[in-house]
Short mmCIF file of C-alpha atoms in Angstrom, two decimals:
data_model
loop_
_atom_site.label_atom_id
_atom_site.label_comp_id
_atom_site.label_asym_id
_atom_site.label_seq_id
_atom_site.Cartn_x
_atom_site.Cartn_y
_atom_site.Cartn_z
CA UNK A 1 0.02 0.08 -0.05
CA UNK A 2 3.05 2.35 -0.37
CA UNK A 3 1.44 4.02 -3.22
CA UNK A 4 -1.62 5.00 -1.19
CA UNK A 5 0.40 6.25 1.57
CA UNK A 6 2.52 8.31 -0.76
CA UNK A 7 -0.50 9.72 -2.38
CA UNK A 8 -2.00 10.77 0.98
CA UNK A 9 1.45 12.62 1.99
CA UNK A 10 1.30 15.09 -1.00
CA UNK A 11 -2.24 16.18 -0.07
CA UNK A 12 -1.96 19.62 1.50
CA UNK A 13 -4.05 18.91 4.56
CA UNK A 14 -1.91 15.91 5.68
CA UNK A 15 1.47 17.45 5.03
CA UNK A 16 3.45 17.01 8.13
CA UNK A 17 6.84 17.88 6.77
CA UNK A 18 8.52 21.06 7.88
CA UNK A 19 8.28 24.09 5.47
CA UNK A 20 10.74 23.66 2.38
CA UNK A 21 12.62 26.91 3.17
CA UNK A 22 13.96 25.59 6.51
CA UNK A 23 14.68 22.29 5.15
CA UNK A 24 16.86 23.63 2.34
CA UNK A 25 18.59 25.93 4.83
CA UNK A 26 19.49 22.85 6.91
CA UNK A 27 20.56 20.88 4.04
CA UNK A 28 22.92 23.72 2.85
CA UNK A 29 24.26 24.22 6.35
CA UNK A 30 25.00 20.50 6.34
CA UNK A 31 26.76 20.54 3.14
CA UNK A 32 28.85 23.57 4.00
CA UNK A 33 29.77 21.86 7.42
CA UNK A 34 30.67 18.68 5.56
CA UNK A 35 32.89 20.66 3.04
CA UNK A 36 34.74 22.55 5.72
CA UNK A 37 35.32 19.53 7.58
CA UNK A 38 36.95 17.63 4.51
CA UNK A 39 39.15 20.68 3.86
CA UNK A 40 40.20 20.83 7.59
CA UNK A 41 40.93 17.20 7.67
CA UNK A 42 43.04 17.27 4.54
CA UNK A 43 45.09 20.41 6.07
CA UNK A 44 45.51 18.63 9.32
CA UNK A 45 46.95 15.45 7.55
CA UNK A 46 49.13 17.62 5.40
CA UNK A 47 50.53 19.31 8.36
CA UNK A 48 50.83 16.04 10.17
CA UNK A 49 52.91 14.58 7.29
CA UNK A 50 55.38 17.29 7.56
CA UNK A 51 55.63 17.27 11.29
CA UNK A 52 56.15 13.44 11.31
CA UNK A 53 58.92 13.77 8.65
CA UNK A 54 60.62 16.54 10.62
CA UNK A 55 60.33 14.67 13.97
CA UNK A 56 61.73 11.48 12.37
CA UNK A 57 64.65 13.55 10.78
CA UNK A 58 65.33 15.02 14.12
CA UNK A 59 65.13 11.80 16.30
CA UNK A 60 66.82 9.30 14.00
CA UNK A 61 70.29 10.82 13.54
CA UNK A 62 70.16 11.63 17.27
CA UNK A 63 69.30 8.12 18.72
CA UNK A 64 70.41 5.79 16.16
CA UNK A 65 73.64 4.22 15.90
CA UNK A 66 73.38 3.50 12.17
CA UNK A 67 73.29 7.15 11.04
CA UNK A 68 76.29 9.57 11.32
CA UNK A 69 75.02 12.80 12.63
CA UNK A 70 77.69 14.76 10.78
CA UNK A 71 76.69 13.29 7.49
CA UNK A 72 72.97 13.66 8.27
CA UNK A 73 72.55 16.73 10.44
CA UNK A 74 69.04 16.86 12.14
CA UNK A 75 66.88 19.96 11.42
CA UNK A 76 67.90 21.64 14.44
CA UNK A 77 71.55 21.85 13.33
CA UNK A 78 70.55 22.75 9.98
CA UNK A 79 68.51 25.62 11.36
CA UNK A 80 71.34 26.72 13.56
CA UNK A 81 73.59 27.00 10.50
CA UNK A 82 70.98 28.88 8.60
CA UNK A 83 70.56 31.62 11.21
CA UNK A 84 73.94 33.40 10.65
CA UNK A 85 73.94 32.90 6.90
CA UNK A 86 70.41 34.68 6.88
CA UNK A 87 71.66 37.50 9.26
CA UNK A 88 74.84 38.03 7.32
CA UNK A 89 72.90 38.46 4.15
CA UNK A 90 74.89 35.76 2.23
CA UNK A 91 71.95 33.57 1.65
CA UNK A 92 69.69 36.43 0.27
CA UNK A 93 72.59 37.48 -2.03
CA UNK A 94 72.90 34.02 -3.32
CA UNK A 95 69.38 33.67 -3.79
CA UNK A 96 69.16 36.82 -5.79
CA UNK A 97 72.20 35.78 -7.94
CA UNK A 98 70.62 32.45 -8.77
CA UNK A 99 67.25 33.89 -9.54
CA UNK A 100 68.67 36.49 -11.71
CA UNK A 101 70.41 34.02 -13.51
CA UNK A 102 67.44 31.53 -13.96
CA UNK A 103 65.18 34.50 -14.96
CA UNK A 104 67.60 35.94 -17.62
CA UNK A 105 68.32 32.48 -19.34
CA UNK A 106 64.64 31.54 -19.17
CA UNK A 107 63.63 35.00 -20.62
CA UNK A 108 65.89 34.65 -23.45
CA UNK A 109 64.67 31.04 -24.25
CA UNK A 110 60.96 32.20 -23.85
CA UNK A 111 61.26 34.91 -26.57
CA UNK A 112 63.52 32.82 -28.86
CA UNK A 113 61.58 29.45 -28.21
CA UNK A 114 58.11 30.88 -28.85
CA UNK A 115 59.27 32.78 -31.74
CA UNK A 116 60.80 29.81 -33.48
CA UNK A 117 57.99 27.55 -32.70
CA UNK A 118 55.53 29.88 -34.34
CA UNK A 119 57.67 30.51 -37.34
CA UNK A 120 58.40 26.85 -38.01
CA UNK A 121 54.91 25.86 -37.52
CA UNK A 122 53.47 28.50 -39.86
CA UNK A 123 56.02 28.46 -42.62
CA UNK A 124 56.54 25.04 -43.89
CA UNK A 125 59.89 25.88 -45.69
CA UNK A 126 61.45 27.20 -42.45
CA UNK A 127 60.27 23.94 -40.69
CA UNK A 128 61.93 21.76 -43.35
CA UNK A 129 65.15 23.77 -43.25
CA UNK A 130 65.58 23.69 -39.44
CA UNK A 131 64.00 20.65 -38.32
CA UNK A 132 67.02 18.28 -38.70
CA UNK A 133 69.29 20.77 -36.85
CA UNK A 134 66.74 21.49 -34.19
CA UNK A 135 66.12 17.94 -33.54
CA UNK A 136 69.76 17.13 -33.48
CA UNK A 137 70.60 19.75 -30.96
CA UNK A 138 67.58 19.07 -28.85
CA UNK A 139 69.07 15.56 -28.13
CA UNK A 140 72.32 16.96 -26.55
CA UNK A 141 71.67 17.44 -22.95
CA UNK A 142 72.32 20.92 -21.94
CA UNK A 143 74.70 19.95 -18.88
CA UNK A 144 77.02 18.18 -21.55
CA UNK A 145 77.77 21.60 -22.77
CA UNK A 146 78.89 23.20 -19.64
CA UNK A 147 82.64 22.57 -20.08
CA UNK A 148 82.54 24.03 -23.53
CA UNK A 149 80.64 26.93 -22.40
CA UNK A 150 83.12 27.72 -19.63
CA UNK A 151 85.96 27.51 -22.23
CA UNK A 152 84.03 29.89 -24.52
CA UNK A 153 82.45 32.45 -22.18
CA UNK A 154 84.32 31.86 -19.00
CA UNK A 155 82.52 31.41 -15.60
CA UNK A 156 80.70 34.72 -15.60
CA UNK A 157 77.03 35.25 -16.16
CA UNK A 158 77.21 35.01 -20.07
CA UNK A 159 77.95 31.52 -19.84
CA UNK A 160 75.19 30.74 -17.27
CA UNK A 161 72.47 32.64 -19.20
CA UNK A 162 73.58 30.81 -22.35
CA UNK A 163 73.37 27.34 -20.92
CA UNK A 164 70.09 28.08 -19.23
CA UNK A 165 68.64 29.50 -22.32
CA UNK A 166 69.70 26.56 -24.36
CA UNK A 167 68.19 24.09 -21.98
CA UNK A 168 64.90 26.06 -21.84
CA UNK A 169 64.65 26.84 -25.58
CA UNK A 170 63.83 23.16 -26.81
CA UNK A 171 60.86 22.44 -24.63
CA UNK A 172 59.45 25.89 -25.54
CA UNK A 173 60.01 25.57 -29.19
CA UNK A 174 58.58 22.17 -29.50
CA UNK A 175 55.41 22.76 -27.65
CA UNK A 176 54.83 25.95 -29.30
CA UNK A 177 55.34 24.36 -32.72
CA UNK A 178 52.89 21.62 -31.81
CA UNK A 179 50.37 23.86 -30.47
CA UNK A 180 50.43 26.29 -33.41
CA UNK A 181 50.48 23.38 -36.06
CA UNK A 182 47.49 21.98 -34.48
CA UNK A 183 45.24 25.05 -34.14
CA UNK A 184 41.78 24.06 -35.28
CA UNK A 185 41.57 25.08 -38.93
CA UNK A 186 37.83 26.30 -38.23
CA UNK A 187 39.52 28.98 -36.00
CA UNK A 188 41.58 30.24 -38.96
CA UNK A 189 38.81 30.00 -41.29
CA UNK A 190 36.65 31.94 -39.00
CA UNK A 191 39.32 34.66 -38.58
CA UNK A 192 39.88 34.79 -42.49
CA UNK A 193 36.19 35.41 -43.29
CA UNK A 194 35.82 38.06 -40.67
CA UNK A 195 38.66 39.80 -42.48
CA UNK A 196 41.70 39.30 -40.12
CA UNK A 197 45.12 39.85 -41.63
CA UNK A 198 48.29 37.84 -40.66
CA UNK A 199 49.17 39.83 -37.48
CA UNK A 200 45.75 39.96 -36.19
CA UNK A 201 45.33 36.03 -36.66
CA UNK A 202 48.62 35.46 -35.15
CA UNK A 203 48.09 37.46 -31.78
CA UNK A 204 44.24 37.11 -31.52
CA UNK A 205 43.92 33.60 -32.88
CA UNK A 206 46.88 31.40 -33.33
CA UNK A 207 48.69 32.19 -29.98
CA UNK A 208 45.67 31.93 -27.92
CA UNK A 209 44.44 28.65 -29.43
CA UNK A 210 48.19 27.19 -28.95
CA UNK A 211 48.05 28.51 -25.36
CA UNK A 212 47.61 25.20 -23.58
CA UNK A 213 50.73 23.80 -25.29
CA UNK A 214 52.72 26.77 -24.72
CA UNK A 215 51.87 26.90 -20.98
CA UNK A 216 52.87 23.20 -20.58
CA UNK A 217 56.21 24.26 -22.48
CA UNK A 218 56.77 27.24 -20.19
CA UNK A 219 56.16 24.84 -17.10
CA UNK A 220 58.75 22.33 -18.50
CA UNK A 221 61.19 25.10 -19.35
CA UNK A 222 60.89 26.66 -15.91
CA UNK A 223 62.08 23.23 -14.32
CA UNK A 224 64.71 22.67 -16.75
CA UNK A 225 65.96 26.10 -16.11
CA UNK A 226 66.41 25.22 -12.58
CA UNK A 227 68.43 21.97 -13.47
CA UNK A 228 70.70 23.61 -15.62
CA UNK A 229 71.31 26.59 -13.22
CA UNK A 230 72.34 24.13 -10.57
CA UNK A 231 74.57 22.24 -12.73
CA UNK A 232 76.15 25.20 -14.29
CA UNK A 233 76.68 26.95 -10.65
CA UNK A 234 78.21 23.67 -9.41
CA UNK A 235 80.72 23.33 -12.18
CA UNK A 236 81.99 26.98 -11.98
CA UNK A 237 80.78 29.98 -10.31
CA UNK A 238 81.67 32.18 -7.59
CA UNK A 239 78.18 32.64 -6.08
CA UNK A 240 74.76 31.42 -6.10
CA UNK A 241 72.78 28.73 -4.25
CA UNK A 242 74.36 25.79 -5.85
CA UNK A 243 77.89 27.36 -5.58
CA UNK A 244 77.12 27.64 -1.86
CA UNK A 245 76.17 24.01 -1.69
CA UNK A 246 79.42 23.02 -3.50
CA UNK A 247 81.48 25.18 -1.01
CA UNK A 248 79.68 23.23 1.82
CA UNK A 249 80.82 20.03 0.00
CA UNK A 250 84.53 21.12 0.01
CA UNK A 251 84.41 22.24 3.72
CA UNK A 252 82.42 19.09 4.67
CA UNK A 253 79.37 21.13 5.98
CA UNK A 254 76.50 18.99 5.07
CA UNK A 255 74.21 21.39 7.01
CA UNK A 256 74.98 23.96 4.38
CA UNK A 257 74.29 21.65 1.61
CA UNK A 258 71.00 20.75 3.25
CA UNK A 259 70.22 24.47 3.33
CA UNK A 260 70.94 24.62 -0.37
CA UNK A 261 68.50 21.84 -1.03
CA UNK A 262 65.76 23.32 0.96
CA UNK A 263 66.20 26.77 -0.77
CA UNK A 264 66.27 24.99 -4.19
CA UNK A 265 63.11 22.96 -3.09
CA UNK A 266 61.17 26.05 -1.99
CA UNK A 267 62.56 27.77 -5.17
CA UNK A 268 61.00 25.37 -7.48
CA UNK A 269 57.75 24.94 -5.58
CA UNK A 270 57.21 28.78 -5.47
CA UNK A 271 57.95 29.13 -9.12
CA UNK A 272 55.54 26.51 -10.26
CA UNK A 273 52.64 27.95 -7.72
CA UNK A 274 53.35 31.39 -9.09
CA UNK A 275 53.32 30.36 -12.61
CA UNK A 276 49.75 28.48 -12.05
CA UNK A 277 48.52 31.43 -10.10
CA UNK A 278 49.67 33.99 -12.99
CA UNK A 279 48.33 31.70 -15.65
CA UNK A 280 44.85 31.47 -13.91
CA UNK A 281 44.62 35.14 -13.48
CA UNK A 282 45.62 36.06 -17.00
CA UNK A 283 43.70 33.34 -18.94
CA UNK A 284 40.63 32.62 -17.02
CA UNK A 285 39.03 30.59 -19.88
CA UNK A 286 41.76 27.95 -19.65
CA UNK A 287 41.68 25.86 -16.56
CA UNK A 288 45.10 24.54 -15.29
CA UNK A 289 44.90 21.25 -13.16
CA UNK A 290 47.43 22.12 -10.60
CA UNK B 1 19.07 35.18 -63.91
CA UNK B 2 22.33 36.25 -65.85
CA UNK B 3 25.81 35.68 -64.54
CA UNK B 4 26.32 39.43 -64.09
CA UNK B 5 23.06 39.83 -62.21
CA UNK B 6 23.65 37.01 -59.82
CA UNK B 7 25.14 37.49 -56.23
CA UNK B 8 27.00 34.24 -56.44
CA UNK B 9 27.71 32.60 -59.68
CA UNK B 10 29.30 29.13 -59.90
CA UNK B 11 30.10 28.09 -63.51
CA UNK B 12 30.93 24.59 -64.31
CA UNK B 13 32.83 23.98 -61.32
CA UNK B 14 34.68 20.57 -60.73
CA UNK B 15 36.49 19.77 -57.45
CA UNK B 16 38.86 16.76 -57.38
CA UNK B 17 40.66 15.55 -54.31
CA UNK B 18 43.46 13.02 -54.17
CA UNK B 19 42.17 9.89 -52.66
CA UNK B 20 44.36 7.78 -50.29
CA UNK B 21 46.23 6.11 -53.12
CA UNK B 22 46.37 9.21 -55.16
CA UNK B 23 43.23 8.28 -57.22
CA UNK B 24 41.18 11.35 -58.23
CA UNK B 25 37.92 11.57 -56.02
CA UNK B 26 35.29 13.91 -57.58
CA UNK B 27 33.78 15.94 -54.62
CA UNK B 28 32.07 18.03 -57.38
CA UNK B 29 31.56 17.35 -60.97
CA UNK B 30 30.52 20.31 -63.40
CA UNK B 31 28.48 22.27 -61.00
CA UNK B 32 26.63 25.30 -61.94
CA UNK B 33 24.62 27.57 -59.59
CA UNK B 34 23.57 31.23 -59.42
CA UNK B 35 22.25 32.63 -56.35
CA UNK B 36 20.53 36.06 -56.15
CA UNK B 37 20.84 39.09 -53.82
CA UNK B 38 18.68 38.43 -50.65
CA UNK B 39 17.81 34.88 -51.65
CA UNK B 40 17.47 32.11 -48.99
CA UNK B 41 18.83 29.03 -50.56
CA UNK B 42 19.30 25.49 -48.93
CA UNK B 43 21.75 23.03 -50.22
CA UNK B 44 20.54 19.58 -49.22
CA UNK B 45 21.88 16.08 -49.90
CA UNK B 46 23.38 12.95 -48.42
CA UNK B 47 26.83 13.05 -47.07
CA UNK B 48 29.38 13.07 -49.66
CA UNK B 49 27.49 14.96 -52.16
CA UNK B 50 29.73 18.11 -51.96
CA UNK B 51 27.39 20.54 -50.48
CA UNK B 52 29.85 21.52 -47.98
CA UNK B 53 32.64 21.62 -50.54
CA UNK B 54 30.54 23.82 -52.59
CA UNK B 55 29.91 26.15 -49.58
CA UNK B 56 33.73 26.34 -49.03
CA UNK B 57 34.21 27.34 -52.50
CA UNK B 58 32.00 30.23 -52.35
CA UNK B 59 33.63 31.25 -49.10
CA UNK B 60 37.12 31.07 -50.72
CA UNK B 61 38.65 28.57 -48.33
CA UNK B 62 39.51 26.44 -51.59
CA UNK B 63 40.04 27.03 -55.15
CA UNK B 64 38.06 24.89 -57.72
CA UNK B 65 40.17 22.40 -59.84
CA UNK B 66 38.20 23.77 -62.78
CA UNK B 67 35.42 26.20 -63.51
CA UNK B 68 35.02 29.56 -61.79
CA UNK B 69 33.27 30.85 -58.78
CA UNK B 70 32.42 34.63 -58.77
CA UNK B 71 30.99 36.91 -56.15
CA UNK B 72 29.25 40.02 -57.34
CA UNK B 73 30.90 39.61 -60.78
CA UNK B 74 34.42 39.32 -59.48
CA UNK B 75 36.13 35.95 -59.21
CA UNK B 76 36.51 34.64 -55.48
CA UNK B 77 40.08 34.98 -54.63
CA UNK B 78 40.04 34.22 -50.70
CA UNK B 79 37.79 34.43 -47.75
CA UNK B 80 36.44 37.95 -47.11
CA UNK B 81 33.96 39.65 -44.61
CA UNK B 82 31.36 40.09 -47.39
CA UNK B 83 30.88 36.28 -47.40
CA UNK B 84 30.95 35.20 -43.56
CA UNK B 85 30.64 31.40 -42.65
CA UNK B 86 28.63 30.14 -39.62
CA UNK B 87 30.09 26.63 -38.74
CA UNK B 88 28.51 23.82 -37.31
CA UNK B 89 30.32 23.99 -33.84
CA UNK B 90 33.29 24.92 -32.05
CA UNK B 91 34.08 28.05 -34.09
CA UNK B 92 33.75 30.63 -31.49
CA UNK B 93 37.06 31.59 -30.13
CA UNK B 94 37.24 29.79 -26.73
CA UNK B 95 39.40 32.54 -25.26
CA UNK B 96 37.18 35.30 -25.81
CA UNK B 97 33.76 36.30 -24.28
CA UNK B 98 30.65 36.40 -26.26
CA UNK B 99 31.19 40.13 -26.86
CA UNK B 100 34.78 39.98 -27.71
CA UNK B 101 33.93 37.22 -30.30
CA UNK B 102 31.23 39.38 -31.84
CA UNK B 103 33.80 42.31 -31.75
CA UNK B 104 36.42 40.30 -33.59
CA UNK B 105 35.41 41.21 -37.03
CA UNK B 106 35.08 44.89 -36.28
CA UNK B 107 38.61 44.74 -34.58
CA UNK B 108 40.22 43.66 -37.82
CA UNK B 109 38.88 46.78 -39.67
CA UNK B 110 39.93 49.06 -36.88
CA UNK B 111 36.71 50.20 -35.38
CA UNK B 112 37.39 52.22 -32.24
CA UNK B 113 36.96 50.47 -28.99
CA UNK B 114 33.82 52.30 -27.87
CA UNK B 115 31.95 51.98 -31.14
CA UNK B 116 33.04 48.19 -31.39
CA UNK B 117 31.53 47.59 -27.98
CA UNK B 118 28.26 49.13 -28.73
CA UNK B 119 27.80 47.62 -32.02
CA UNK B 120 28.67 44.16 -30.48
CA UNK B 121 26.16 44.51 -27.58
CA UNK B 122 23.51 45.62 -30.18
CA UNK B 123 24.30 42.49 -32.27
CA UNK B 124 24.03 40.25 -29.22
CA UNK B 125 20.77 42.15 -28.35
CA UNK B 126 19.35 40.99 -31.71
CA UNK B 127 19.89 37.26 -30.81
CA UNK B 128 18.50 37.76 -27.35
CA UNK B 129 21.86 37.41 -25.75
CA UNK B 130 22.95 40.80 -24.38
CA UNK B 131 22.88 39.32 -20.74
CA UNK B 132 25.58 36.63 -21.93
CA UNK B 133 27.75 39.23 -23.18
CA UNK B 134 30.66 38.61 -20.82
CA UNK B 135 30.38 34.85 -20.61
CA UNK B 136 33.02 32.50 -22.28
CA UNK B 137 31.80 29.92 -24.96
CA UNK B 138 32.33 27.09 -22.56
CA UNK B 139 29.69 28.87 -20.32
CA UNK B 140 27.03 28.79 -22.95
CA UNK B 141 24.65 26.17 -24.21
CA UNK B 142 25.16 24.77 -27.77
CA UNK B 143 22.06 26.95 -29.02
CA UNK B 144 23.50 30.25 -27.27
CA UNK B 145 26.93 29.57 -28.92
CA UNK B 146 25.25 29.37 -32.35
CA UNK B 147 23.29 32.64 -31.62
CA UNK B 148 26.69 34.23 -30.74
CA UNK B 149 28.10 32.84 -34.02
CA UNK B 150 25.31 34.36 -35.96
CA UNK B 151 25.76 37.67 -34.19
CA UNK B 152 29.46 37.65 -35.05
CA UNK B 153 28.76 37.10 -38.44
CA UNK B 154 26.07 39.63 -39.07
CA UNK B 155 27.90 42.47 -37.14
CA UNK B 156 30.39 42.71 -40.02
CA UNK B 157 27.19 43.45 -42.23
CA UNK B 158 28.18 40.58 -44.90
CA UNK B 159 26.29 40.38 -48.27
CA UNK B 160 25.75 36.60 -47.78
CA UNK B 161 25.75 34.20 -44.81
CA UNK B 162 27.19 30.87 -45.65
CA UNK B 163 25.95 28.32 -43.09
CA UNK B 164 27.25 24.89 -42.75
CA UNK B 165 24.82 22.79 -40.75
CA UNK B 166 24.82 25.36 -38.13
CA UNK B 167 21.91 23.80 -36.12
CA UNK B 168 22.72 20.24 -36.55
CA UNK B 169 24.27 19.75 -33.06
CA UNK B 170 21.54 21.18 -31.02
CA UNK B 171 18.44 19.84 -29.62
CA UNK B 172 15.23 19.84 -31.70
CA UNK B 173 13.40 22.37 -29.57
CA UNK B 174 16.39 24.93 -29.61
CA UNK B 175 16.82 24.24 -33.40
CA UNK B 176 13.27 25.45 -33.99
CA UNK B 177 13.80 28.60 -32.15
CA UNK B 178 17.18 29.26 -33.90
CA UNK B 179 15.51 28.75 -37.40
CA UNK B 180 12.66 31.22 -36.45
CA UNK B 181 15.28 33.79 -35.25
CA UNK B 182 17.36 33.13 -38.47
CA UNK B 183 14.35 33.93 -40.56
CA UNK B 184 13.65 37.14 -38.63
CA UNK B 185 17.28 38.36 -39.06
CA UNK B 186 17.26 37.56 -42.65
CA UNK B 187 14.07 39.51 -43.30
CA UNK B 188 15.39 42.30 -41.16
CA UNK B 189 18.89 42.58 -42.81
CA UNK B 190 18.21 41.62 -46.15
CA UNK B 191 21.23 39.49 -46.24
CA UNK B 192 21.50 36.34 -48.66
CA UNK B 193 21.57 32.99 -46.82
CA UNK B 194 23.23 29.82 -48.31
CA UNK B 195 22.28 27.08 -45.89
CA UNK B 196 23.74 23.83 -46.03
CA UNK B 197 21.61 20.97 -44.24
CA UNK B 198 20.77 17.31 -44.42
CA UNK B 199 17.31 17.85 -42.69
CA UNK B 200 14.38 17.89 -44.88
CA UNK B 201 12.26 19.72 -42.44
CA UNK B 202 14.68 22.41 -41.94
CA UNK B 203 15.09 23.12 -45.77
CA UNK B 204 11.16 23.08 -46.08
CA UNK B 205 10.85 25.23 -43.06
CA UNK B 206 13.52 27.84 -44.19
CA UNK B 207 14.13 28.05 -47.77
CA UNK B 208 12.92 29.99 -50.63
CA UNK B 209 14.78 27.61 -52.90
CA UNK B 210 16.03 24.08 -52.28
CA UNK B 211 19.05 22.88 -54.12
CA UNK B 212 19.13 19.06 -54.04
CA UNK B 213 22.51 17.28 -54.47
CA UNK B 214 23.59 13.97 -54.98
CA UNK B 215 26.91 11.98 -54.50
CA UNK B 216 29.33 9.95 -56.57
CA UNK B 217 30.10 12.36 -58.25
CA UNK B 218 28.87 15.31 -56.20
CA UNK B 219 26.45 17.33 -58.45
CA UNK B 220 23.22 19.19 -58.42
CA UNK B 221 20.08 16.79 -59.10
CA UNK B 222 17.05 19.25 -58.63
CA UNK B 223 16.69 22.92 -58.02
CA UNK B 224 13.02 23.54 -56.41
CA UNK B 225 11.60 26.86 -55.79
CA UNK B 226 9.45 27.09 -52.55
CA UNK B 227 6.74 29.61 -53.01
CA UNK B 228 5.12 29.31 -49.55
CA UNK B 229 5.43 32.67 -47.39
CA UNK B 230 7.18 32.77 -44.11
CA UNK B 231 6.33 31.80 -41.19
CA UNK B 232 5.35 28.45 -42.26
CA UNK B 233 3.27 26.25 -39.75
CA UNK B 234 4.85 22.91 -39.48
CA UNK B 235 1.28 21.49 -38.62
CA UNK B 236 -0.33 22.73 -41.81
CA UNK B 237 -1.16 20.48 -44.95
CA UNK B 238 0.73 22.93 -46.99
CA UNK B 239 3.88 22.39 -45.05
CA UNK B 240 3.57 18.42 -45.32
CA UNK B 241 3.24 18.92 -49.04
CA UNK B 242 6.43 20.92 -49.08
CA UNK B 243 8.26 18.42 -46.91
CA UNK B 244 7.38 15.38 -49.25
CA UNK B 245 8.26 17.68 -52.37
CA UNK B 246 11.74 18.14 -50.85
CA UNK B 247 11.82 14.46 -49.73
CA UNK B 248 10.91 13.07 -52.96
CA UNK B 249 13.44 15.00 -54.71
CA UNK B 250 16.11 13.81 -52.49
CA UNK B 251 14.88 10.23 -52.82
CA UNK B 252 14.32 10.08 -56.48
CA UNK B 253 18.27 10.37 -56.75
CA UNK B 254 18.73 8.13 -53.87
CA UNK B 255 17.17 4.91 -55.00
CA UNK B 256 14.74 4.84 -52.04
CA UNK B 257 11.24 6.11 -51.21
CA UNK B 258 10.83 9.00 -49.00
CA UNK B 259 10.21 8.02 -45.50
#
């Protein structure tokens, strides 16, 4: 008799439910509470993971017999070494130098890589002319060029900028090339029949359409820049984070090397987050999955 | 209609594509068609009959293998804003809002910003989408996207609107209201419309003239004038007769009886 009873319930006279307004209010409040709860729980676990790691790192070298405290200093010692470096300004100076190198090399690569990608994708004769060279050079790891670069440019800023630019150029070129080559022809045809010329089409249609690929290339190029930066600074430099680490190596100061690692990790993390935030703000139609 | 008097004159056009093994594939064979100013013409036919190829030839996206295509007396050399195409789907620029999309054709001709904006909003108003001006295409339904596409095409004041199955991907209810809006805009602006479809009902509802095409090789099989005035009532016996005229012409060259 379920049918009969459900019929009875929708009759206005026998309605015993609370008014819809308050039910929906309660439903919403409950939904909000659950979402807040889930977010809090996630944050708590995130923090707990970090705390567990730091505690284990602190306790194991101190109380175990199988880890040498000199080779694996606990966080308290690393922090002790960090404070004077911070106060003397040495670490800030090194961070600034490294940042500047990475940024200048990456900047050069950004302009050249996207430019080359657009040109080779839009002009087939340029593509055929340069593709063997570009693919050949792309196969050489940037790190392999360090000794040659030092011979040619010395250990100054030029050689570092050139190395980073070289390493970051190829991912930018290839992703821009693919993105521009694969622009949906319907976009190009729409632009053409609305009267767009070459430059308008390039800046208002081709580049935005290729943007998902270009952004992927930028992200990859950013991380390549950091790798090449570290390699270049370690093999010949008088300043910079990685140079500080190789000094720590020579002085047998593992704590300084750990500081370098932490700075580089934070560096890479912040660069990537900044990239995502800037891209979200500039290109609201394109959703980046973190 | 003489060749000089026609807005669009397609004369003995053949279009041949290379097949997979290089064998010639006749998308169109010796097709001639004239379309007058202000006409509403539907091209209908099965897939592979070359109706889209014919539209693309008029748009200037491809050059005919042989024969000539001319527009207002001059040969078509490439795409241009007097012949704007509305595609089936995904032709709105995803990185621009509805308003920016509509502004695009004005931007290419250097219309100042404020004027561009006003014209774009007015064009959106005409397709009842002023409220959606600042939304991106992915925030619009399929029917709304096609309305924006029509607004984007009309804002540059083309002489002909070339429509390539523009309403094929939207649901039946939306399609009917898009068709009614298109007829209203056609009457208001006096633009010519060449409308590709494979839907008999759509052709019978919209066109003043239905060009029936067939495949292998792509060619024109019949050219029907439809005298009935707009708006046409889909429930009327008159409409049923129109429908079966078009369906019969289509079936006659297709080896099947009309459904």
